[in-house]
PDB file of C-alpha atoms in Angstrom:
ATOM      1  CA  MET A1443      87.340 -86.033 168.267  1.00  0.00           C
ATOM      2  CA  LYS A1444      87.464 -82.289 168.740  1.00  0.00           C
ATOM      3  CA  ALA A1445      85.104 -80.722 171.242  1.00  0.00           C
ATOM      4  CA  GLY A1446      82.922 -77.760 170.480  1.00  0.00           C
ATOM      5  CA  VAL A1447      80.368 -76.181 168.224  1.00  0.00           C
ATOM      6  CA  ALA A1448      81.982 -76.839 164.842  1.00  0.00           C
ATOM      7  CA  MET A1449      81.066 -80.478 164.347  1.00  0.00           C
ATOM      8  CA  GLY A1450      79.922 -81.029 160.775  1.00  0.00           C
ATOM      9  CA  ASN A1451      80.742 -77.515 159.566  1.00  0.00           C
ATOM     10  CA  PRO A1452      84.088 -77.402 157.718  1.00  0.00           C
ATOM     11  CA  LEU A1453      84.030 -73.596 157.457  1.00  0.00           C
ATOM     12  CA  LEU A1454      83.513 -73.127 161.174  1.00  0.00           C
ATOM     13  CA  GLU A1455      86.021 -75.879 161.983  1.00  0.00           C
ATOM     14  CA  THR A1456      88.714 -74.247 159.832  1.00  0.00           C
ATOM     15  CA  SER A1457      88.012 -70.845 161.379  1.00  0.00           C
ATOM     16  CA  ILE A1458      88.454 -72.338 164.851  1.00  0.00           C
ATOM     17  CA  ASP A1459      91.678 -74.043 163.731  1.00  0.00           C
ATOM     18  CA  LEU A1460      92.961 -70.688 162.477  1.00  0.00           C
ATOM     19  CA  ALA A1461      92.026 -68.908 165.711  1.00  0.00           C
ATOM     20  CA  VAL A1462      93.768 -71.583 167.805  1.00  0.00           C
ATOM     21  CA  TYR A1463      96.855 -71.452 165.574  1.00  0.00           C
ATOM     22  CA  VAL A1464      97.033 -67.649 165.809  1.00  0.00           C
ATOM     23  CA  ILE A1465      96.487 -67.619 169.582  1.00  0.00           C
ATOM     24  CA  ASN A1466      99.297 -70.152 170.042  1.00  0.00           C
ATOM     25  CA  LEU A1467     101.495 -68.171 167.650  1.00  0.00           C
ATOM     26  CA  ILE A1468     100.862 -64.936 169.548  1.00  0.00           C
ATOM     27  CA  ASP A1469     101.597 -66.580 172.888  1.00  0.00           C
ATOM     28  CA  ASN A1470     105.128 -67.285 171.670  1.00  0.00           C
ATOM     29  CA  LEU A1471     105.965 -63.821 170.323  1.00  0.00           C
ATOM     30  CA  ASP A1472     107.553 -60.818 172.008  1.00  0.00           C
ATOM     31  CA  VAL A1473     104.576 -58.638 172.917  1.00  0.00           C
ATOM     32  CA  ARG A1474     106.754 -55.649 173.781  1.00  0.00           C
ATOM     33  CA  LYS A1475     107.881 -55.336 170.152  1.00  0.00           C
ATOM     34  CA  SER A1476     104.586 -56.162 168.494  1.00  0.00           C
ATOM     35  CA  GLY A1477     101.807 -55.557 171.009  1.00  0.00           C
ATOM     36  CA  HIS A1478      99.513 -53.463 168.822  1.00  0.00           C
ATOM     37  CA  MET A1479      99.809 -55.769 165.824  1.00  0.00           C
ATOM     38  CA  LEU A1480      99.286 -58.870 167.951  1.00  0.00           C
ATOM     39  CA  ASP A1481      96.171 -57.399 169.559  1.00  0.00           C
ATOM     40  CA  GLN A1482      94.754 -56.589 166.133  1.00  0.00           C
ATOM     41  CA  LEU A1483      95.598 -60.063 164.823  1.00  0.00           C
ATOM     42  CA  ALA A1484      94.048 -61.749 167.864  1.00  0.00           C
ATOM     43  CA  ARG A1485      90.833 -59.750 167.496  1.00  0.00           C
ATOM     44  CA  CYS A1486      90.271 -60.240 163.786  1.00  0.00           C
ATOM     45  CA  SER A1487      91.357 -63.896 163.633  1.00  0.00           C
ATOM     46  CA  THR A1488      89.025 -64.909 166.457  1.00  0.00           C
ATOM     47  CA  SER A1489      86.208 -62.760 165.099  1.00  0.00           C
ATOM     48  CA  ILE A1490      86.036 -64.842 161.912  1.00  0.00           C
ATOM     49  CA  GLY A1491      84.727 -67.942 163.642  1.00  0.00           C
ATOM     50  CA  ALA A1492      82.552 -65.953 166.023  1.00  0.00           C
ATOM     51  CA  ASN A1493      80.726 -64.381 163.076  1.00  0.00           C
ATOM     52  CA  ILE A1494      80.409 -67.706 161.253  1.00  0.00           C
ATOM     53  CA  HIS A1495      78.971 -69.216 164.424  1.00  0.00           C
ATOM     54  CA  GLU A1496      76.528 -66.308 164.775  1.00  0.00           C
ATOM     55  CA  ALA A1497      75.468 -66.775 161.148  1.00  0.00           C
ATOM     56  CA  GLN A1498      74.285 -70.292 162.027  1.00  0.00           C
ATOM     57  CA  HIS A1499      71.654 -68.651 164.236  1.00  0.00           C
ATOM     58  CA  ALA A1500      70.819 -65.709 161.999  1.00  0.00           C
ATOM     59  CA  GLU A1501      67.423 -64.067 162.280  1.00  0.00           C
ATOM     60  CA  SER A1502      66.986 -63.881 158.501  1.00  0.00           C
ATOM     61  CA  LYS A1503      68.725 -64.626 155.205  1.00  0.00           C
ATOM     62  CA  ARG A1504      69.930 -61.020 155.116  1.00  0.00           C
ATOM     63  CA  ASP A1505      71.359 -61.358 158.652  1.00  0.00           C
ATOM     64  CA  PHE A1506      73.038 -64.640 157.644  1.00  0.00           C
ATOM     65  CA  ILE A1507      74.727 -62.988 154.657  1.00  0.00           C
ATOM     66  CA  HIS A1508      75.720 -59.965 156.737  1.00  0.00           C
ATOM     67  CA  LYS A1509      77.465 -62.152 159.343  1.00  0.00           C
ATOM     68  CA  LEU A1510      79.341 -64.072 156.641  1.00  0.00           C
ATOM     69  CA  GLU A1511      80.407 -60.820 154.986  1.00  0.00           C
ATOM     70  CA  ILE A1512      81.748 -59.544 158.314  1.00  0.00           C
ATOM     71  CA  ALA A1513      83.673 -62.811 158.712  1.00  0.00           C
ATOM     72  CA  LEU A1514      85.071 -62.337 155.189  1.00  0.00           C
ATOM     73  CA  LYS A1515      86.262 -58.819 156.063  1.00  0.00           C
ATOM     74  CA  GLU A1516      87.852 -60.108 159.273  1.00  0.00           C
ATOM     75  CA  ALA A1517      89.629 -62.824 157.279  1.00  0.00           C
ATOM     76  CA  GLY A1518      90.998 -60.132 154.966  1.00  0.00           C
ATOM     77  CA  GLU A1519      92.250 -58.159 157.966  1.00  0.00           C
ATOM     78  CA  THR A1520      93.801 -61.309 159.435  1.00  0.00           C
ATOM     79  CA  SER A1521      95.703 -61.868 156.213  1.00  0.00           C
ATOM     80  CA  TYR A1522      96.909 -58.258 156.310  1.00  0.00           C
ATOM     81  CA  TRP A1523      98.299 -58.516 159.857  1.00  0.00           C
ATOM     82  CA  LEU A1524      99.934 -61.855 159.076  1.00  0.00           C
ATOM     83  CA  THR A1525     101.654 -60.223 156.099  1.00  0.00           C
ATOM     84  CA  VAL A1526     102.873 -57.290 158.206  1.00  0.00           C
ATOM     85  CA  LEU A1527     104.205 -59.616 160.914  1.00  0.00           C
ATOM     86  CA  SER A1528     105.945 -61.715 158.283  1.00  0.00           C
ATOM     87  CA  ARG A1529     107.512 -58.772 156.472  1.00  0.00           C
ATOM     88  CA  THR A1530     108.793 -57.312 159.737  1.00  0.00           C
ATOM     89  CA  GLY A1531     110.378 -60.648 160.641  1.00  0.00           C
ATOM     90  CA  ARG A1532     108.229 -61.189 163.712  1.00  0.00           C
ATOM     91  CA  ILE A1533     106.931 -64.524 162.415  1.00  0.00           C
ATOM     92  CA  SER A1534     108.725 -67.060 160.241  1.00  0.00           C
ATOM     93  CA  ASP A1535     107.891 -67.773 156.616  1.00  0.00           C
ATOM     94  CA  GLU A1536     106.573 -71.179 157.689  1.00  0.00           C
ATOM     95  CA  GLN A1537     104.299 -69.659 160.336  1.00  0.00           C
ATOM     96  CA  TYR A1538     103.057 -67.119 157.827  1.00  0.00           C
ATOM     97  CA  ARG A1539     102.348 -69.752 155.159  1.00  0.00           C
ATOM     98  CA  GLU A1540     100.512 -72.031 157.596  1.00  0.00           C
ATOM     99  CA  ALA A1541      98.244 -69.306 158.946  1.00  0.00           C
ATOM    100  CA  ASP A1542      97.711 -67.544 155.615  1.00  0.00           C
ATOM    101  CA  ASN A1543      96.814 -70.818 153.881  1.00  0.00           C
ATOM    102  CA  MET A1544      94.078 -71.425 156.453  1.00  0.00           C
ATOM    103  CA  CYS A1545      92.956 -67.831 156.071  1.00  0.00           C
ATOM    104  CA  MET A1546      92.795 -68.106 152.275  1.00  0.00           C
ATOM    105  CA  GLN A1547      90.813 -71.338 152.513  1.00  0.00           C
ATOM    106  CA  ILE A1548      88.332 -69.610 154.808  1.00  0.00           C
ATOM    107  CA  ARG A1549      88.091 -66.617 152.475  1.00  0.00           C
ATOM    108  CA  ARG A1550      87.330 -68.867 149.486  1.00  0.00           C
ATOM    109  CA  LEU A1551      84.654 -70.767 151.421  1.00  0.00           C
ATOM    110  CA  LEU A1552      83.112 -67.552 152.738  1.00  0.00           C
ATOM    111  CA  ALA A1553      83.053 -65.914 149.307  1.00  0.00           C
ATOM    112  CA  ALA A1554      81.357 -68.980 147.818  1.00  0.00           C
ATOM    113  CA  SER A1555      78.868 -69.168 150.703  1.00  0.00           C
ATOM    114  CA  CYS A1556      77.978 -65.486 150.334  1.00  0.00           C
ATOM    115  CA  LYS A1557      77.531 -65.864 146.588  1.00  0.00           C
ATOM    116  CA  THR A1558      75.282 -68.896 147.019  1.00  0.00           C
ATOM    117  CA  ALA A1559      73.199 -67.274 149.745  1.00  0.00           C
ATOM    118  CA  LYS A1560      72.747 -64.096 147.692  1.00  0.00           C
ATOM    119  CA  SER A1561      71.660 -66.064 144.626  1.00  0.00           C
ATOM    120  CA  LYS A1562      68.907 -67.692 146.703  1.00  0.00           C
ATOM    121  CA  GLU A1563      67.533 -64.388 148.041  1.00  0.00           C
TER     122      GLU A1563
END
């Protein structure tokens, strides 16, 4: 059983899995060659789950939607940096596919969650 705040929330659990995967990926790359990109990737990939977690404690429906939309934007940025790192050969195709698949799954879930929440406003 995994420890933490994500129990019972597949979206939050997947976002944590992505953040852990990216952190471990970054720890094994040459920071001297890719420092700026790795910093950006670390920030946006960990921000996804942080915003989803914050949404669970939103002050209002509007705040809930806003947090999910921020997470969706961060997921888009994560995908961008993964693509850049892949195209520059700093991560392997397998590493790219693994991380981007998680990111795409999160983006689909977030988009659906935002759509549902907005329809209930």
